[in-house]
PDB file of N, CA and C in Angstrom:
ATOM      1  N   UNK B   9       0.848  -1.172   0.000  1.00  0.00           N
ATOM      2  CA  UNK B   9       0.000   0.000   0.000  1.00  0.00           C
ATOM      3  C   UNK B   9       0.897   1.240   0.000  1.00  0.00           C
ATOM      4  N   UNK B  10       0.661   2.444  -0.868  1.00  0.00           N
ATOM      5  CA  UNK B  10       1.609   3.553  -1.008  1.00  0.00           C
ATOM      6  C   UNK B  10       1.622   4.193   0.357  1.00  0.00           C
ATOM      7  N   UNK B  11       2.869   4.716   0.360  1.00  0.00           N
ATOM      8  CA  UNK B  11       2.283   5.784   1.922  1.00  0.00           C
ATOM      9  C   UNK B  11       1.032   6.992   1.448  1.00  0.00           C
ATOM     10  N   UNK B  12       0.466   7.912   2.270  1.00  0.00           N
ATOM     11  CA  UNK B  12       0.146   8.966   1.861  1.00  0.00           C
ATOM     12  C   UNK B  12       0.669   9.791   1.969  1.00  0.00           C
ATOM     13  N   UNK B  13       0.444  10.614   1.397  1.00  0.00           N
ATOM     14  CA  UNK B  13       1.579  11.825   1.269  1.00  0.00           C
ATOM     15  C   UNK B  13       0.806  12.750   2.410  1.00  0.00           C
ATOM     16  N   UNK B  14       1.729  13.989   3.107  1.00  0.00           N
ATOM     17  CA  UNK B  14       0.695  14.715   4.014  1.00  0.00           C
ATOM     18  C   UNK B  14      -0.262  15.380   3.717  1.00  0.00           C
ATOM     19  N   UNK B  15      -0.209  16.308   2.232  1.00  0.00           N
ATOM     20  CA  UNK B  15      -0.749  17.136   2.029  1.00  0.00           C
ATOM     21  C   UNK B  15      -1.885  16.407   1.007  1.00  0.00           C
ATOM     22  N   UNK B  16      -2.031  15.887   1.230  1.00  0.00           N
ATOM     23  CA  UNK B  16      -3.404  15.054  -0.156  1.00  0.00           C
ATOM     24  C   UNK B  16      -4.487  14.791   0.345  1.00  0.00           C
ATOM     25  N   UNK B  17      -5.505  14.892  -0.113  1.00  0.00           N
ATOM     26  CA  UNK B  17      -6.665  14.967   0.008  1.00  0.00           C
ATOM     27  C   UNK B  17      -7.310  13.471   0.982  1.00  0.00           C
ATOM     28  N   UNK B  18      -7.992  13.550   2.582  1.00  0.00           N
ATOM     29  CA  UNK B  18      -8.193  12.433   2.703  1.00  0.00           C
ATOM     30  C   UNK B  18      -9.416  11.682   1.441  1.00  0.00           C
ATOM     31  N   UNK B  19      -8.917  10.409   1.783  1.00  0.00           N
ATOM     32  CA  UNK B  19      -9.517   9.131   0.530  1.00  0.00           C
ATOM     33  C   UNK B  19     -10.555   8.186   1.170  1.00  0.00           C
ATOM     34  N   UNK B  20     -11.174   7.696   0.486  1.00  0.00           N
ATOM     35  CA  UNK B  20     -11.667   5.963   1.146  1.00  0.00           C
ATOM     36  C   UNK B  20     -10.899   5.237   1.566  1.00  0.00           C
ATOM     37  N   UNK B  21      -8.901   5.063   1.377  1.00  0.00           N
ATOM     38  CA  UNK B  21      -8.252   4.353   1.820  1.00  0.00           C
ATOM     39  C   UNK B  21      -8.368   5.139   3.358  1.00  0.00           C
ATOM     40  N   UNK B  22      -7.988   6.190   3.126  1.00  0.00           N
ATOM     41  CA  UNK B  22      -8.547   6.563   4.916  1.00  0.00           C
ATOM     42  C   UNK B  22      -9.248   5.974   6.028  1.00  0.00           C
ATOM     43  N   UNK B  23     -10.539   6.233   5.270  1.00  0.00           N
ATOM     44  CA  UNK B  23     -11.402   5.414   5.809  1.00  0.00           C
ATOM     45  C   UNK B  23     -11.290   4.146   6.170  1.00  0.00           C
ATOM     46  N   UNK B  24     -10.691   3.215   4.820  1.00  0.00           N
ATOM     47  CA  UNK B  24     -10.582   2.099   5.428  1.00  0.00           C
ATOM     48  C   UNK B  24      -9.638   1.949   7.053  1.00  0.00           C
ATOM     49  N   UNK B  25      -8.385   2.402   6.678  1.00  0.00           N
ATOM     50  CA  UNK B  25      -7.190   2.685   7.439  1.00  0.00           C
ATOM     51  C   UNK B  25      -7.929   2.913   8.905  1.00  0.00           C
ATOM     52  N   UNK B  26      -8.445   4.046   8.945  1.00  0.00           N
ATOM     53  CA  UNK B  26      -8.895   4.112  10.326  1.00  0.00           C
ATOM     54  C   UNK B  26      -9.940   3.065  10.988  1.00  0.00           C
ATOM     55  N   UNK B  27     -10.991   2.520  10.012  1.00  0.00           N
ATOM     56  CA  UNK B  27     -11.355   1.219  10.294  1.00  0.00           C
ATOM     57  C   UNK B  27     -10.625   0.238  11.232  1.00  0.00           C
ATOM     58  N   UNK B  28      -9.230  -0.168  10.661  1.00  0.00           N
ATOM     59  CA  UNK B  28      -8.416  -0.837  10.804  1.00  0.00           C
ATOM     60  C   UNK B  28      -8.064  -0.475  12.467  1.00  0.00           C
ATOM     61  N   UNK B  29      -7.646   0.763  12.365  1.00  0.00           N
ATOM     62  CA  UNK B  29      -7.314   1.380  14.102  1.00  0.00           C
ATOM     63  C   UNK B  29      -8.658   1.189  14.888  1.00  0.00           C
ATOM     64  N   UNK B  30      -9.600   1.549  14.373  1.00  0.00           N
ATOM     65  CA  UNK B  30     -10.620   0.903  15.490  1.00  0.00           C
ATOM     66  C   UNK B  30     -10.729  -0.148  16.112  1.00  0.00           C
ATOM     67  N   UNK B  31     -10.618  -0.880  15.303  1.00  0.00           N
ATOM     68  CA  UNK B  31     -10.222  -2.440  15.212  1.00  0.00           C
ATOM     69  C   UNK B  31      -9.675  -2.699  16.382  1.00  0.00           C
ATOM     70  N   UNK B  32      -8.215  -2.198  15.812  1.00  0.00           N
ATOM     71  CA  UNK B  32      -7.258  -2.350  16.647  1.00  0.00           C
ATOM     72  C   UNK B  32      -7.463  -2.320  18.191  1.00  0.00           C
ATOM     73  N   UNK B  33      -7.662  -0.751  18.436  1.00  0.00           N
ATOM     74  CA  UNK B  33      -8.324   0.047  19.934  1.00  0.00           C
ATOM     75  C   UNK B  33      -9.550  -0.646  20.637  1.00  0.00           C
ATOM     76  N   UNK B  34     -10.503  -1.220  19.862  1.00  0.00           N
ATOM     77  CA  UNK B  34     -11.349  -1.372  20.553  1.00  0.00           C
ATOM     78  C   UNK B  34     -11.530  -2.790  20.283  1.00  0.00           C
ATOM     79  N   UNK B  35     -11.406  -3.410  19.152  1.00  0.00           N
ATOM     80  CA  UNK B  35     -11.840  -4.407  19.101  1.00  0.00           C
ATOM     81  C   UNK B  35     -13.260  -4.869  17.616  1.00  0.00           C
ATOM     82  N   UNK B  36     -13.981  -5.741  17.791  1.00  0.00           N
ATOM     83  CA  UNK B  36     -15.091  -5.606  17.482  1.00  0.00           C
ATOM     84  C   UNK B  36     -14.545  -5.897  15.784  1.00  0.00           C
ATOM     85  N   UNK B  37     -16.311  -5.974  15.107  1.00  0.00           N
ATOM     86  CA  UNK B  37     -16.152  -6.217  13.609  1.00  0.00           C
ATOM     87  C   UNK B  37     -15.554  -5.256  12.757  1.00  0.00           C
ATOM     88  N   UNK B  38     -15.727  -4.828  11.689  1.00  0.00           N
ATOM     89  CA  UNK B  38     -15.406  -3.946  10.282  1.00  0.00           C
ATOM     90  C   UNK B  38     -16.890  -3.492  10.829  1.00  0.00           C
ATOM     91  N   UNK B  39     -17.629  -3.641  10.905  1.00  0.00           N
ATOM     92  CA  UNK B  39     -19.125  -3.134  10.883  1.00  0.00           C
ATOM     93  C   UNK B  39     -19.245  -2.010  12.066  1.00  0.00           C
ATOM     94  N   UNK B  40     -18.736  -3.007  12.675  1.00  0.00           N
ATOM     95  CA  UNK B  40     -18.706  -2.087  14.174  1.00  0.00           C
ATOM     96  C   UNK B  40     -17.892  -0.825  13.796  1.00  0.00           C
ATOM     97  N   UNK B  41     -16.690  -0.675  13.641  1.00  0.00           N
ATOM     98  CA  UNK B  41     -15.363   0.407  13.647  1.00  0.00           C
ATOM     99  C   UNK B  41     -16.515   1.302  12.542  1.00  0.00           C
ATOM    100  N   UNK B  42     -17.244   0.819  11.346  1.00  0.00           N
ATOM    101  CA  UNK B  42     -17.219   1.872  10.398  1.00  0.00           C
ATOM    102  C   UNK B  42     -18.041   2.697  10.734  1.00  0.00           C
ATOM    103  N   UNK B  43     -19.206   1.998  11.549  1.00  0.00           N
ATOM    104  CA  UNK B  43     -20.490   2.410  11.579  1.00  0.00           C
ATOM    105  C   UNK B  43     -20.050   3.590  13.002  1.00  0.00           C
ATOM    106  N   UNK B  44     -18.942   3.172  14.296  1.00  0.00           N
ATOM    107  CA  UNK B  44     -18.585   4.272  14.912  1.00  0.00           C
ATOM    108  C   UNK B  44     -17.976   5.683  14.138  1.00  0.00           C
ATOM    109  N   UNK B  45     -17.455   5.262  13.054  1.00  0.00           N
ATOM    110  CA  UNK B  45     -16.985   6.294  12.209  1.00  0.00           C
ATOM    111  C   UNK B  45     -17.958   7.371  11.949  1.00  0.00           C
ATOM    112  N   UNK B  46     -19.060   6.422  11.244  1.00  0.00           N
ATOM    113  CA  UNK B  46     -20.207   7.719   9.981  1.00  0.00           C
ATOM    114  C   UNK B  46     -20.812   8.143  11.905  1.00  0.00           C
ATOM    115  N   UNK B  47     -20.995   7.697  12.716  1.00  0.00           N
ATOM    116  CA  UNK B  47     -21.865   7.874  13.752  1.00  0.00           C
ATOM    117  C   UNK B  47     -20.877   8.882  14.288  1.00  0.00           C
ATOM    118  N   UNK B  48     -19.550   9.286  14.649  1.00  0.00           N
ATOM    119  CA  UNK B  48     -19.137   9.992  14.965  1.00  0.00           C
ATOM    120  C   UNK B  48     -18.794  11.481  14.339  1.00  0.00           C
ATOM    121  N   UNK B  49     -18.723  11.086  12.893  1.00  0.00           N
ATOM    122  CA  UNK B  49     -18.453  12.293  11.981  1.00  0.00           C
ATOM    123  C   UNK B  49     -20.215  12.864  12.299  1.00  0.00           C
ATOM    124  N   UNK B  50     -21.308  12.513  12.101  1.00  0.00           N
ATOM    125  CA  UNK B  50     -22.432  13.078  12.026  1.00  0.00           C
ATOM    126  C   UNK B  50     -22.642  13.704  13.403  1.00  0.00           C
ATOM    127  N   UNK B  51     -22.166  12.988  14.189  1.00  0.00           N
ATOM    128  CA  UNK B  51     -22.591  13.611  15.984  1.00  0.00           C
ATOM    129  C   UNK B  51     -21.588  15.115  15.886  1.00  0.00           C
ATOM    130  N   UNK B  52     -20.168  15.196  15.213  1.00  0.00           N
ATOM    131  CA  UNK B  52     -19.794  16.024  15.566  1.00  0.00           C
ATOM    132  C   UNK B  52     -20.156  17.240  14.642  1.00  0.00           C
ATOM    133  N   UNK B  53     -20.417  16.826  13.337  1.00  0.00           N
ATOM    134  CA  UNK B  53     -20.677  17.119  11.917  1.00  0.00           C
ATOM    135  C   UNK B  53     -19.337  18.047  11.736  1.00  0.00           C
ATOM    136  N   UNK B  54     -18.716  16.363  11.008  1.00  0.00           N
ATOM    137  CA  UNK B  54     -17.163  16.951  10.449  1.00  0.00           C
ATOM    138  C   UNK B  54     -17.615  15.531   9.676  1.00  0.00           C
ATOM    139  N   UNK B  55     -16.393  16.061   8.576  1.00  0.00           N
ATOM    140  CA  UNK B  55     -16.562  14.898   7.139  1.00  0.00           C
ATOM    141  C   UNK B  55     -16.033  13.645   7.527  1.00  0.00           C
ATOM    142  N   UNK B  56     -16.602  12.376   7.125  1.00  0.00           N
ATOM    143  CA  UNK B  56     -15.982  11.202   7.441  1.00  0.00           C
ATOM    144  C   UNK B  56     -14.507  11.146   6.743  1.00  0.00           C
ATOM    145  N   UNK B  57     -14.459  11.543   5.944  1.00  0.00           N
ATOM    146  CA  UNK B  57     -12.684  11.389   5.311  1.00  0.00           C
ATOM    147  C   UNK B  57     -12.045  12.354   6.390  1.00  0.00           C
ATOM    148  N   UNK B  58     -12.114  13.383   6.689  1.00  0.00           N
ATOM    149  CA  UNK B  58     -11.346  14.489   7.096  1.00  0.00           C
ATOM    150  C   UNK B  58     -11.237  13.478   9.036  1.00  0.00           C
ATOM    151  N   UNK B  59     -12.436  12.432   9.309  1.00  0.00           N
ATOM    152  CA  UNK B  59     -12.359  12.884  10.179  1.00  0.00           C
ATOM    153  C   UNK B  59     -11.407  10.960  10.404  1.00  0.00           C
ATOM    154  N   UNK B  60     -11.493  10.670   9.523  1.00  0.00           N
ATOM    155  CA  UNK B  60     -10.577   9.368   9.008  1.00  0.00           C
ATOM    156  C   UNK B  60      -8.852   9.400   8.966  1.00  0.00           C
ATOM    157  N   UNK B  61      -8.821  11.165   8.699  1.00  0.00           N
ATOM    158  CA  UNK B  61      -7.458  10.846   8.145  1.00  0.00           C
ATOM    159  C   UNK B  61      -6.873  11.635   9.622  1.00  0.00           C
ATOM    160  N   UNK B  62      -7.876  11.661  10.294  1.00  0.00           N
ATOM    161  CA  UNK B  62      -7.144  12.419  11.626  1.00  0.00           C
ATOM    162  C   UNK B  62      -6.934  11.545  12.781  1.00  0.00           C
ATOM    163  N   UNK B  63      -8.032  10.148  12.359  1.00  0.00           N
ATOM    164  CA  UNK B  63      -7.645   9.297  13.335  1.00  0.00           C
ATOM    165  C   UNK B  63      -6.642   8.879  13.175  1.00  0.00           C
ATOM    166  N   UNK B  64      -5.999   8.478  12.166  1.00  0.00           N
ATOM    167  CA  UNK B  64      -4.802   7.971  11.632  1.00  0.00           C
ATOM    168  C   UNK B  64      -3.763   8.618  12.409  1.00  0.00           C
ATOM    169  N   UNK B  65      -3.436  10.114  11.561  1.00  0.00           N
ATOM    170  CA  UNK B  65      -2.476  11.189  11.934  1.00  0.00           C
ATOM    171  C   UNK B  65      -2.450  10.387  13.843  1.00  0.00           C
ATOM    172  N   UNK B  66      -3.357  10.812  14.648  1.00  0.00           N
ATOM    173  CA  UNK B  66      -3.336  10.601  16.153  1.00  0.00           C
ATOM    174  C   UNK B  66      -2.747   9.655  16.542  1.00  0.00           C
ATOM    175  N   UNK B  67      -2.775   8.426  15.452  1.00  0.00           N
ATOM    176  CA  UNK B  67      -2.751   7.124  16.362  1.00  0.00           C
ATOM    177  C   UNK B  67      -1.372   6.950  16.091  1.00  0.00           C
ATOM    178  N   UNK B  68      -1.035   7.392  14.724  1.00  0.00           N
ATOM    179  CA  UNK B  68       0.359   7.550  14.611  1.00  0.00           C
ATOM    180  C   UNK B  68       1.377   8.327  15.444  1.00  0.00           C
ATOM    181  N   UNK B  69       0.657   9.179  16.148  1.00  0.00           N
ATOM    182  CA  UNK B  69       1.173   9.856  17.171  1.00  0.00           C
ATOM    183  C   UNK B  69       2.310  11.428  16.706  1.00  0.00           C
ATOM    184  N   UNK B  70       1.516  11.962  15.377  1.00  0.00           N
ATOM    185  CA  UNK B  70       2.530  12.685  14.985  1.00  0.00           C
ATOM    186  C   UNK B  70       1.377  14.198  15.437  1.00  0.00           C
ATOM    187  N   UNK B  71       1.901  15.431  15.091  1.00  0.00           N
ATOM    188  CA  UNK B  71       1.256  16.810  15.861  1.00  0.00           C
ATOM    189  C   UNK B  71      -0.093  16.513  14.809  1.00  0.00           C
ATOM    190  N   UNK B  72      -0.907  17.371  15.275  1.00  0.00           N
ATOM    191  CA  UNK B  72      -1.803  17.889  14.876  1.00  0.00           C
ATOM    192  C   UNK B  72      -2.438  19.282  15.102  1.00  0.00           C
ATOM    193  N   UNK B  73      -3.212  20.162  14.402  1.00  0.00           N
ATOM    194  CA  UNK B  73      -3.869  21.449  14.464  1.00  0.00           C
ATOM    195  C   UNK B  73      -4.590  20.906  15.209  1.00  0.00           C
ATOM    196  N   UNK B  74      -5.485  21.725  15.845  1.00  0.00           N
ATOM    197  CA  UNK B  74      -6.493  21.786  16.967  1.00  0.00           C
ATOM    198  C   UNK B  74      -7.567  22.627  15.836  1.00  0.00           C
ATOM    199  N   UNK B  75      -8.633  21.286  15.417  1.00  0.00           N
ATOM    200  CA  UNK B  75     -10.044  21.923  14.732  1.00  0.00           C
ATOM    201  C   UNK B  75     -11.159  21.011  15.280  1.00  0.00           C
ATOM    202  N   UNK B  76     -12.510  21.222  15.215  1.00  0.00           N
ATOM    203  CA  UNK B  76     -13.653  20.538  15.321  1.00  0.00           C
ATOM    204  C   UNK B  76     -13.240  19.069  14.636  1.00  0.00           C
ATOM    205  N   UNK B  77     -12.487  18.818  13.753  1.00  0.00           N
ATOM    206  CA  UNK B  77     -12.159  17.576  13.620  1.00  0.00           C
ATOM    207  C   UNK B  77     -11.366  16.975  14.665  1.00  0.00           C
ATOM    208  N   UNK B  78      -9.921  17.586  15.457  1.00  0.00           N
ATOM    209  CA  UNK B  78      -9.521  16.986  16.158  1.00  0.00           C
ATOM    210  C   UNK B  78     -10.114  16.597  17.478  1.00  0.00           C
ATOM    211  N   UNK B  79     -10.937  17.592  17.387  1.00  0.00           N
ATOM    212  CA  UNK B  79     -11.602  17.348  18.870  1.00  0.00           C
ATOM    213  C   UNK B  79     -12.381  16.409  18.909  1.00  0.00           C
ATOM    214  N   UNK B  80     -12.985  15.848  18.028  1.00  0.00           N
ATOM    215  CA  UNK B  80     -14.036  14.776  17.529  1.00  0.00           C
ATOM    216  C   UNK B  80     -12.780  13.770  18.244  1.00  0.00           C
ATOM    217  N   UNK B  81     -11.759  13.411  17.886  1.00  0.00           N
ATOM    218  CA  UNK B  81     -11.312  12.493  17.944  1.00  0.00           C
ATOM    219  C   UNK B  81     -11.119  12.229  19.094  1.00  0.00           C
ATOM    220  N   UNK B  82     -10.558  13.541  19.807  1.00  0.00           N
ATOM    221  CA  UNK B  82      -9.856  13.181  20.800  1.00  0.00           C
ATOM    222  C   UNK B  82     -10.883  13.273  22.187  1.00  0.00           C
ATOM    223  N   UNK B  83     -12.100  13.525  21.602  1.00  0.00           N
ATOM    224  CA  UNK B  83     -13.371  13.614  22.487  1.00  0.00           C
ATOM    225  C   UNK B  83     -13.566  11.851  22.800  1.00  0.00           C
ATOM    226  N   UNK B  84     -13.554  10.874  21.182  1.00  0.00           N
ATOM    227  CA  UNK B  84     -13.976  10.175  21.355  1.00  0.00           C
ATOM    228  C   UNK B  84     -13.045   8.528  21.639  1.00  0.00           C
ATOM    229  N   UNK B  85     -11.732   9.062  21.163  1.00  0.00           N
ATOM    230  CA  UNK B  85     -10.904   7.625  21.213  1.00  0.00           C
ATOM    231  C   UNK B  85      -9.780   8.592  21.804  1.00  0.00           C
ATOM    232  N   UNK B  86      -9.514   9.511  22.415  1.00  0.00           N
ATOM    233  CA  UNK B  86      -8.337  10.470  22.837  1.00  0.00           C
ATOM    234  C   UNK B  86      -7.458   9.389  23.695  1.00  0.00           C
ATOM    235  N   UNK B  87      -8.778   8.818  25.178  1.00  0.00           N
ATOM    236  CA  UNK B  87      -8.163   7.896  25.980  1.00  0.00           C
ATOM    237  C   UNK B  87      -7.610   6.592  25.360  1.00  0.00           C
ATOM    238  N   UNK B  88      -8.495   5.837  24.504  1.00  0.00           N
ATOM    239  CA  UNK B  88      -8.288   4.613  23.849  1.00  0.00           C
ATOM    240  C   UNK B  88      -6.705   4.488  23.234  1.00  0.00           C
ATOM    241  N   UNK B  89      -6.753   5.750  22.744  1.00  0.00           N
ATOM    242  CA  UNK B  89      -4.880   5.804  22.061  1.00  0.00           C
ATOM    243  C   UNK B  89      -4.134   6.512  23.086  1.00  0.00           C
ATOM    244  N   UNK B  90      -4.473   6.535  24.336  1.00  0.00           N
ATOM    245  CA  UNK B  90      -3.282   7.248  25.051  1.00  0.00           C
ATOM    246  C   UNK B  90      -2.975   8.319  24.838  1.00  0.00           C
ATOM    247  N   UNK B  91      -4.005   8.919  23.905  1.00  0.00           N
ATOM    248  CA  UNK B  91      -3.383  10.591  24.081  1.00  0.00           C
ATOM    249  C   UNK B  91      -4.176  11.609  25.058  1.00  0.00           C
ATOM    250  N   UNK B  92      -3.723  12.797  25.487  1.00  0.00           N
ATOM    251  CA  UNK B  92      -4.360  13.985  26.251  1.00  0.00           C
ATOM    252  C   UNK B  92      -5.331  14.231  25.535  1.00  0.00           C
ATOM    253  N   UNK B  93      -6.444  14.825  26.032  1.00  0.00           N
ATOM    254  CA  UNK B  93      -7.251  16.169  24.885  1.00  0.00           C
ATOM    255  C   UNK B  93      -6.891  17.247  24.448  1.00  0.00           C
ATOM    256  N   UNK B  94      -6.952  17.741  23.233  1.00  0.00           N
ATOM    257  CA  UNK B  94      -6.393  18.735  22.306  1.00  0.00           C
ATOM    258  C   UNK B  94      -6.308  19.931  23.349  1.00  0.00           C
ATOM    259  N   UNK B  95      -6.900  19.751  24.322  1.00  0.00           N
ATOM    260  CA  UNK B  95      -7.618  21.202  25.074  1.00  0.00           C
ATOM    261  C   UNK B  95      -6.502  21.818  26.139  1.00  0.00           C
ATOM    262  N   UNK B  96      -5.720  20.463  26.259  1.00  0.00           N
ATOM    263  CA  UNK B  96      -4.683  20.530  27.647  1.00  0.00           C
ATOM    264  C   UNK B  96      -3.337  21.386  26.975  1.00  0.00           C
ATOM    265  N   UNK B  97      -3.036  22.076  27.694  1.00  0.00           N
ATOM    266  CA  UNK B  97      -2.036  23.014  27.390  1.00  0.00           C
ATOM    267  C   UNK B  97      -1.002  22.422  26.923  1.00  0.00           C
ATOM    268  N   UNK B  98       0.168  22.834  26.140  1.00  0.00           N
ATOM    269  CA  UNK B  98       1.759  21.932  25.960  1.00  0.00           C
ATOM    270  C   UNK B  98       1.983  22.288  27.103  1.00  0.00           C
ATOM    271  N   UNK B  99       2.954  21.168  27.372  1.00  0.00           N
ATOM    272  CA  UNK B  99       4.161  20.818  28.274  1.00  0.00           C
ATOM    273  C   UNK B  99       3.609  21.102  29.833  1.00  0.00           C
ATOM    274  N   UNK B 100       2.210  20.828  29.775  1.00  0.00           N
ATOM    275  CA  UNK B 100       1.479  20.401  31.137  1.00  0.00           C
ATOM    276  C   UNK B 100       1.743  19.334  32.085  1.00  0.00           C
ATOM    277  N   UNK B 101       2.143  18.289  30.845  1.00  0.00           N
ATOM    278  CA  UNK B 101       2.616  16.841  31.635  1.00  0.00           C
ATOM    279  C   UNK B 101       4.402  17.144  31.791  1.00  0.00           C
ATOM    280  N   UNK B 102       5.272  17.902  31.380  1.00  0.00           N
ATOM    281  CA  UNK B 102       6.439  18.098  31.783  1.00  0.00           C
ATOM    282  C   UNK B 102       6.431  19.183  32.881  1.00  0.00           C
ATOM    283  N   UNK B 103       5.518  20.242  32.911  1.00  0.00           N
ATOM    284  CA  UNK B 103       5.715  21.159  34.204  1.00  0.00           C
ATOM    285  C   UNK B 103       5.207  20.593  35.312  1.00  0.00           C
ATOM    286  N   UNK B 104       4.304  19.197  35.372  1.00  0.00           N
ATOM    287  CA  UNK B 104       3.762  18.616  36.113  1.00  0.00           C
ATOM    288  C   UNK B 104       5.267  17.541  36.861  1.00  0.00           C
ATOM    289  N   UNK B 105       5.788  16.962  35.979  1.00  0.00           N
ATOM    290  CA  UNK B 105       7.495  16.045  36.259  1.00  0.00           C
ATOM    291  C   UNK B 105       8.110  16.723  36.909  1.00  0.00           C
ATOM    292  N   UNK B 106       8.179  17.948  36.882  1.00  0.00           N
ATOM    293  CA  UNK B 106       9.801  18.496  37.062  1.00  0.00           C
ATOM    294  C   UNK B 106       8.636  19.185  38.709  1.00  0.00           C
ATOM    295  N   UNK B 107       8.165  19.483  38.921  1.00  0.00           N
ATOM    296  CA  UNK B 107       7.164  20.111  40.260  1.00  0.00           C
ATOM    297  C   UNK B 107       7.898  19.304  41.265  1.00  0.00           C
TER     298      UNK B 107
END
């Protein structure tokens, strides 16, 4: 499978892809992961691709902008992948270490 490039338009491989991480995180069928997908893009009303290619970006663990898409995510699988919510300040968990 090609990589994606960053700047390209999310795809249906997206979609699938993040499928796949649901999977992963939670468990459960292809039915299950997709149907949390369209059910989550509509609750937040952000696009299922846009909101596909952000689960990805997250789980991969690389930065992200802070938009109504990320927050979707990190509202809804934030804990599941071990990450903070978009909302928490940087370097909260390092001024918290060094205290």
């Amino acid at each position: 499978m090609p990589d994606r490039l960053p700047d390209s338009p999310a795809s249906r491989t997206d979609v699938d892809i993040a499928t796949g991480v649901l999977i992963g995180i939670r468990g459960g069928s292809v039915a299950d992961a997709i149907e949390e997908l369209f059910t989550t893009a509509r609750n937040h009303r952000v696009s299922l691709f846009e909101l596909s290619r952000t689960l990805i970006t997250v789980a991969e663990g690389r930065d992200i902008e802070r938009s109504s898409t990320s927050d979707a995510v990190y509202a809804v699988w934030g804990s599941a992948l071990g990450r903070r919510g978009a909302a928490a300040p940087l370097g909260s968990i390092t001024d918290i270490a060094t205290v």
